[in-house]
Short mmCIF file of C-alpha atoms in Angstrom, two decimals:
data_model
loop_
_atom_site.label_atom_id
_atom_site.label_comp_id
_atom_site.label_asym_id
_atom_site.label_seq_id
_atom_site.Cartn_x
_atom_site.Cartn_y
_atom_site.Cartn_z
CA ALA A 1 1.88 2.65 19.09
CA PHE A 2 -0.64 1.32 16.59
CA PHE A 3 -3.25 3.35 14.72
CA VAL A 4 -6.14 1.21 13.46
CA ILE A 5 -9.11 2.49 11.46
CA GLY A 6 -12.38 1.17 12.82
CA ASN A 7 -16.06 1.76 12.14
CA HIS A 8 -16.29 5.57 11.98
CA CYS A 9 -13.42 5.83 14.44
CA LEU A 10 -9.66 5.56 14.92
CA HIS A 11 -8.20 3.21 17.54
CA PHE A 12 -4.96 4.32 19.21
CA ILE A 13 -3.21 1.39 20.90
CA GLN A 14 -0.04 1.43 23.04
CA PRO A 15 0.92 -2.20 23.74
CA GLU A 16 3.98 -1.33 25.81
CA VAL A 17 1.80 0.30 28.48
CA GLY A 18 -1.35 -1.73 27.86
CA THR A 19 -3.65 1.14 26.93
CA ALA A 20 -6.05 1.84 24.09
CA LYS A 21 -8.44 4.62 23.22
CA THR A 22 -11.07 5.00 20.51
CA ILE A 23 -11.54 8.39 18.86
CA PRO A 24 -14.78 8.94 16.87
CA THR A 25 -14.20 10.32 13.36
CA VAL A 26 -17.92 10.56 12.37
CA GLU A 27 -17.06 9.82 8.74
CA GLN A 28 -15.57 6.52 7.54
CA TYR A 29 -11.92 6.47 6.45
CA GLU A 30 -9.74 3.85 4.75
CA THR A 31 -6.09 4.88 4.96
CA VAL A 32 -4.02 6.41 7.74
CA ALA A 33 -0.51 7.87 8.01
CA VAL A 34 1.24 9.10 11.15
CA GLU A 35 3.65 12.04 11.19
CA GLU A 36 5.89 10.82 13.98
CA SER A 37 7.45 14.06 15.19
CA SER A 38 4.03 15.54 15.98
CA GLY A 39 2.21 12.27 16.67
CA LEU A 40 -0.64 13.39 14.43
CA ALA A 41 -2.53 10.92 12.25
CA VAL A 42 -3.95 11.91 8.85
CA LEU A 43 -6.82 9.86 7.42
CA ALA A 44 -8.35 9.71 3.95
CA GLY A 45 -11.18 7.74 2.38
CA ARG A 46 -13.54 7.61 -0.56
CA GLU A 47 -16.57 8.39 1.63
CA SER A 48 -15.29 11.78 2.82
CA LYS A 49 -14.51 15.06 1.08
CA ASP A 50 -12.11 15.89 3.93
CA LEU A 51 -8.83 14.67 5.28
CA ALA A 52 -9.08 14.08 9.02
CA VAL A 53 -6.21 15.11 11.28
CA VAL A 54 -6.39 13.23 14.57
CA ASP A 55 -4.48 14.22 17.71
CA PRO A 56 -4.75 11.08 19.86
CA ALA A 57 -3.34 12.76 22.96
CA ALA A 58 -6.03 15.46 22.93
CA ARG A 59 -8.69 13.17 21.37
CA ARG A 60 -9.21 15.92 18.82
CA VAL A 61 -10.25 15.61 15.17
CA ASP A 62 -9.75 18.46 12.69
CA ARG A 63 -10.62 18.41 8.99
CA ILE A 64 -9.01 19.67 5.80
CA ARG A 65 -11.25 20.01 2.73
CA TRP A 66 -9.42 18.55 -0.27
CA THR A 67 -12.01 17.19 -2.73
CA ASP A 68 -15.61 17.68 -3.79
CA TRP A 69 -16.34 14.03 -4.57
CA VAL A 70 -17.39 11.10 -2.42
CA GLU A 71 -18.32 7.50 -3.22
CA ALA A 72 -21.16 5.96 -1.26
CA PRO A 73 -20.52 2.47 0.12
CA GLY A 74 -22.10 -0.40 -1.79
CA ASN A 75 -21.83 -4.09 -2.61
CA LEU A 76 -18.53 -4.28 -4.46
CA ASN A 77 -18.62 -8.09 -4.85
CA ALA A 78 -15.56 -10.32 -5.26
CA THR A 79 -12.33 -8.81 -3.92
CA PRO A 80 -13.00 -5.24 -2.73
CA PRO A 81 -10.96 -2.55 -4.49
CA PRO A 82 -8.13 -0.85 -2.61
CA PRO A 83 -8.77 2.78 -1.69
CA LEU A 84 -8.40 5.34 -4.48
CA ARG A 85 -7.10 7.76 -1.85
CA LYS A 86 -3.77 7.23 -0.11
CA VAL A 87 -1.85 9.04 2.63
CA VAL A 88 1.80 8.50 3.56
CA ALA A 89 3.97 10.32 6.09
CA ASP A 90 7.52 11.52 5.58
CA SER A 91 8.90 12.03 9.07
CA GLY A 92 12.11 13.62 7.84
CA LEU A 93 10.13 16.36 6.12
CA GLY A 94 7.35 16.56 8.70
CA GLN A 95 4.84 16.28 5.87
CA VAL A 96 2.09 13.94 4.74
CA PHE A 97 1.52 13.22 1.07
CA ALA A 98 -2.06 12.53 0.01
CA VAL A 99 -3.04 11.04 -3.34
CA ASP A 100 -6.50 11.24 -4.88
CA GLY A 101 -6.66 8.54 -7.54
CA ARG A 102 -10.00 9.69 -8.91
CA THR A 103 -8.42 12.94 -10.13
CA SER A 104 -4.82 11.63 -10.26
CA THR A 105 -3.52 14.42 -8.03
CA LEU A 106 -0.80 14.62 -5.36
CA PHE A 107 -1.26 16.88 -2.34
CA VAL A 108 1.34 17.96 0.22
CA ILE A 109 -0.17 18.25 3.70
CA ASP A 110 1.15 20.11 6.74
CA PRO A 111 -0.62 18.21 9.54
CA VAL A 112 0.47 20.63 12.29
CA ALA A 113 -0.92 23.66 10.42
CA ARG A 114 -3.91 21.57 9.24
CA LYS A 115 -3.56 22.81 5.67
CA ILE A 116 -2.61 21.82 2.12
CA GLY A 117 0.75 23.24 1.11
CA ARG A 118 0.63 22.50 -2.61
CA GLN A 119 -0.80 20.11 -5.14
CA ARG A 120 0.04 18.89 -8.64
CA PRO A 121 -1.46 16.54 -11.23
CA LEU A 122 0.02 13.09 -11.85
CA THR A 123 0.29 11.43 -15.26
CA LEU A 124 -1.23 8.17 -13.99
CA ALA A 125 -4.60 7.17 -15.46
CA ALA A 126 -7.31 8.43 -13.13
CA GLY A 127 -9.86 6.11 -11.56
CA GLY A 128 -9.80 2.32 -11.47
CA ARG A 129 -7.92 0.83 -8.53
CA TRP A 130 -4.73 2.23 -7.02
CA HIS A 131 -2.37 0.06 -4.95
CA TYR A 132 0.07 1.49 -2.42
CA ALA A 133 3.37 -0.37 -2.96
CA GLY A 134 5.53 1.53 -0.45
CA TYR A 135 7.47 4.69 0.27
CA ASN A 136 11.18 5.48 -0.10
CA GLU A 137 11.79 8.05 2.64
CA SER A 138 15.44 8.73 1.75
CA ALA A 139 14.48 9.56 -1.84
CA HIS A 140 11.03 10.97 -0.94
CA ALA A 141 9.50 8.66 -3.55
CA LEU A 142 6.05 7.09 -3.43
CA TYR A 143 5.55 3.73 -5.15
CA LEU A 144 2.11 3.12 -6.68
CA VAL A 145 0.54 0.53 -8.99
CA THR A 146 -2.69 1.16 -10.89
CA GLU A 147 -5.39 -1.08 -12.35
CA THR A 148 -8.39 -0.38 -14.54
CA VAL A 149 -11.91 -1.00 -13.26
CA ALA A 150 -11.70 -4.33 -15.13
CA ARG A 151 -8.71 -5.29 -12.92
CA VAL A 152 -6.08 -4.95 -15.68
CA VAL A 153 -2.79 -3.86 -14.08
CA THR A 154 -1.47 -1.06 -16.28
CA GLU A 155 1.10 1.15 -14.50
CA ALA A 156 3.86 1.02 -11.92
CA ALA A 157 4.97 4.44 -10.74
CA ARG A 158 7.73 6.08 -8.75
CA ILE A 159 6.25 9.44 -7.72
CA ASP A 160 8.64 12.24 -6.78
CA ALA A 161 6.89 13.55 -3.68
CA THR A 162 8.96 16.74 -3.37
CA GLY A 163 9.48 17.52 -7.06
CA THR A 164 8.12 16.52 -10.46
CA ALA A 165 10.55 13.81 -11.66
CA ASP A 166 7.99 11.01 -11.71
CA GLN A 167 8.69 7.71 -13.46
CA VAL A 168 5.75 5.73 -14.84
CA PHE A 169 6.26 2.27 -16.34
CA HIS A 170 3.51 0.73 -18.48
CA LEU A 171 2.94 -2.93 -17.66
CA PRO A 172 2.00 -5.83 -19.97
CA GLY A 173 -1.61 -5.99 -18.77
CA LEU A 174 -2.03 -9.03 -16.52
CA THR A 175 -5.07 -9.03 -14.25
CA GLU A 176 -5.82 -8.80 -10.53
CA GLY A 177 -2.61 -7.55 -8.99
CA VAL A 178 -2.69 -8.32 -5.28
CA GLY A 179 0.71 -9.21 -3.81
CA ILE A 180 2.29 -5.78 -4.34
CA THR A 181 5.23 -4.35 -2.38
CA SER A 182 8.55 -2.58 -2.93
CA SER A 183 12.17 -2.28 -1.84
CA ALA A 184 13.40 1.24 -1.16
CA PRO A 185 17.13 0.28 -1.14
CA ARG A 186 16.72 -1.51 -4.48
CA ASP A 187 14.31 1.12 -5.86
CA GLU A 188 12.04 -1.66 -7.14
CA ILE A 189 8.34 -2.54 -7.16
CA TYR A 190 7.16 -6.17 -7.04
CA ILE A 191 3.76 -7.12 -8.48
CA ALA A 192 2.23 -10.58 -8.08
CA TYR A 193 -1.14 -11.60 -9.46
CA ASP A 194 -4.16 -13.55 -8.33
CA ASN A 195 -4.74 -14.82 -11.90
CA ASP A 196 -1.20 -15.46 -13.15
CA PRO A 197 1.77 -17.57 -11.94
CA THR A 198 4.02 -14.55 -12.38
CA VAL A 199 5.73 -11.81 -10.42
CA HIS A 200 6.83 -8.65 -12.19
CA VAL A 201 9.83 -6.66 -10.98
CA VAL A 202 9.98 -3.01 -12.05
CA ASP A 203 13.46 -1.60 -11.48
CA PHE A 204 13.49 2.20 -11.30
CA LYS A 205 17.27 2.42 -11.07
CA LYS A 206 17.03 2.31 -14.84
CA ALA A 207 15.70 5.54 -16.35
CA GLY A 208 12.00 5.09 -17.05
CA GLY A 209 11.97 1.70 -15.35
CA GLU A 210 12.97 -1.78 -16.50
CA LEU A 211 10.79 -4.90 -16.30
CA ALA A 212 11.83 -8.41 -15.26
CA THR A 213 9.43 -11.36 -15.19
CA VAL A 214 9.81 -14.25 -12.75
CA ALA A 215 7.78 -17.42 -13.33
CA LEU A 216 6.07 -18.96 -10.29
CA PRO A 217 4.63 -22.48 -9.91
CA ALA A 218 1.01 -21.35 -9.41
CA PHE A 219 -1.40 -18.42 -9.27
CA GLY A 220 -3.12 -16.83 -6.27
CA ASN A 221 0.01 -15.07 -4.99
CA ASP A 222 -1.40 -12.19 -2.99
CA ALA A 223 0.95 -11.57 -0.09
CA ALA A 224 4.53 -10.37 -0.51
CA VAL A 225 7.36 -9.24 1.75
CA VAL A 226 11.05 -8.44 1.15
CA ASP A 227 14.09 -9.67 3.07
CA GLU A 228 16.39 -6.75 2.30
CA ALA A 229 19.54 -8.24 3.84
CA GLY A 230 19.06 -11.61 2.17
CA GLY A 231 17.93 -10.24 -1.18
CA ARG A 232 14.82 -12.41 -1.17
CA LEU A 233 11.18 -11.80 -2.03
CA TYR A 234 8.65 -14.04 -0.25
CA LEU A 235 5.31 -14.61 -2.00
CA SER A 236 2.45 -16.60 -0.55
CA SER A 237 -0.45 -18.19 -2.37
CA TRP A 238 -3.84 -18.07 -0.67
CA ALA A 239 -5.10 -20.67 -3.14
CA TYR A 240 -2.59 -23.35 -2.12
CA GLY A 241 -1.14 -22.22 1.20
CA GLU A 242 2.44 -22.13 -0.07
CA VAL A 243 5.33 -19.65 0.07
CA ASP A 244 7.65 -19.10 -2.88
CA VAL A 245 11.10 -17.56 -2.41
CA VAL A 246 12.54 -15.42 -5.22
CA ASP A 247 16.21 -14.46 -5.49
CA LEU A 248 16.03 -10.75 -6.37
CA THR A 249 19.53 -10.67 -7.84
CA ALA A 250 19.13 -13.75 -10.03
CA ARG A 251 15.45 -12.96 -10.71
CA ARG A 252 14.37 -16.57 -10.26
CA LEU A 253 12.49 -18.90 -7.93
CA VAL A 254 14.89 -20.60 -5.50
CA ARG A 255 12.65 -22.37 -2.98
CA ARG A 256 9.05 -23.33 -2.20
CA PHE A 257 7.51 -24.04 1.21
CA GLU A 258 4.43 -26.27 0.85
CA ASN A 259 1.44 -27.41 2.91
CA LEU A 260 1.34 -24.43 5.25
CA GLY A 261 -2.42 -24.52 5.71
CA ILE A 262 -5.24 -22.26 4.58
CA ALA A 263 -4.09 -18.67 4.12
CA PRO A 264 -6.84 -16.02 3.97
CA HIS A 265 -7.25 -14.26 0.64
CA MET A 266 -5.96 -10.65 0.48
CA PHE A 267 -3.77 -10.99 3.54
CA SER A 268 -0.34 -9.68 4.49
CA MET A 269 2.88 -11.20 5.82
CA ALA A 270 5.60 -9.74 8.02
CA TRP A 271 9.38 -10.25 8.00
CA ASN A 272 11.53 -9.83 11.12
CA PRO A 273 15.08 -8.92 10.01
CA ALA A 274 16.51 -9.49 13.50
CA THR A 275 15.35 -13.10 13.81
CA ARG A 276 14.98 -13.79 10.07
CA ALA A 277 11.48 -15.11 10.72
CA LEU A 278 8.50 -14.89 8.38
CA TYR A 279 5.07 -14.46 9.97
CA ILE A 280 2.04 -15.76 8.06
CA PRO A 281 -1.64 -15.58 9.11
CA LEU A 282 -3.46 -18.89 8.76
CA GLY A 283 -7.09 -19.92 8.85
CA ALA A 284 -10.13 -17.73 8.17
CA THR A 285 -12.21 -18.05 5.01
CA ALA A 286 -11.09 -17.93 1.40
CA VAL A 287 -11.71 -14.24 0.84
CA ASN A 288 -11.02 -10.87 2.34
CA GLY A 289 -8.21 -10.86 4.84
CA SER A 290 -6.34 -7.76 5.97
CA PHE A 291 -5.62 -6.57 2.39
CA GLY A 292 -2.07 -5.56 3.13
CA ALA A 293 -3.04 -3.28 6.01
CA GLY A 294 -0.11 -4.47 8.13
#
């Protein structure tokens, strides 16, 4: 099933049986995580003081108060900032972890009980823009990357969701990080930039993190996906419609696919490990694609 945030609602789509339902949420949300054993979805957003817990089977929405601050929508210009609030589900634990970037706080949510179990402060700089890079379910580690309001990328973090053994690596300060993802088996975060022909690799297998820099042919690299079996990182440039292939072991560019067409800015790609096929959205306008939602 697919859970898609809409305009003051959540869409629940089951392609295998050809059904879809829309559940009103009243308030607008930006991020969603699904705890698979219960089938409950937890939503967070900057416009709501509450987490929403949605039961799609019952079409029921419950709320958990978790903050006293909201941000009204406005004209954000240029590339819109990613949500300061994140939610991610850990199916093995039956928990959802919620992050409020404005206060730099981690919350542990029990979606079935509709309550907050515990919370703790993070050492990441509060505010700015927070990017979700991925989640390592076997290690219960949340990967995050932070920017300042001025779009300077400052921190890559491996957050210990069940304990306190966080690792925060301070980055060199390039601007407009967009193509951001991670590899749980490699315990690494990958950060590409809209303004620099560079991808940074932060390896958390080393205590405190270790940085590697890979030079790319051009800027505008804002979609990234990992081929775990092949040890490759694919990066696509919206500015030129090209895909660069990085060898993650050698830490170097090994191939470039050119003339793919117009790729929408702030989009996402998908990798199929069974067929070894890369899926790339084409067309649309220069700005504002799916912003990594898929």
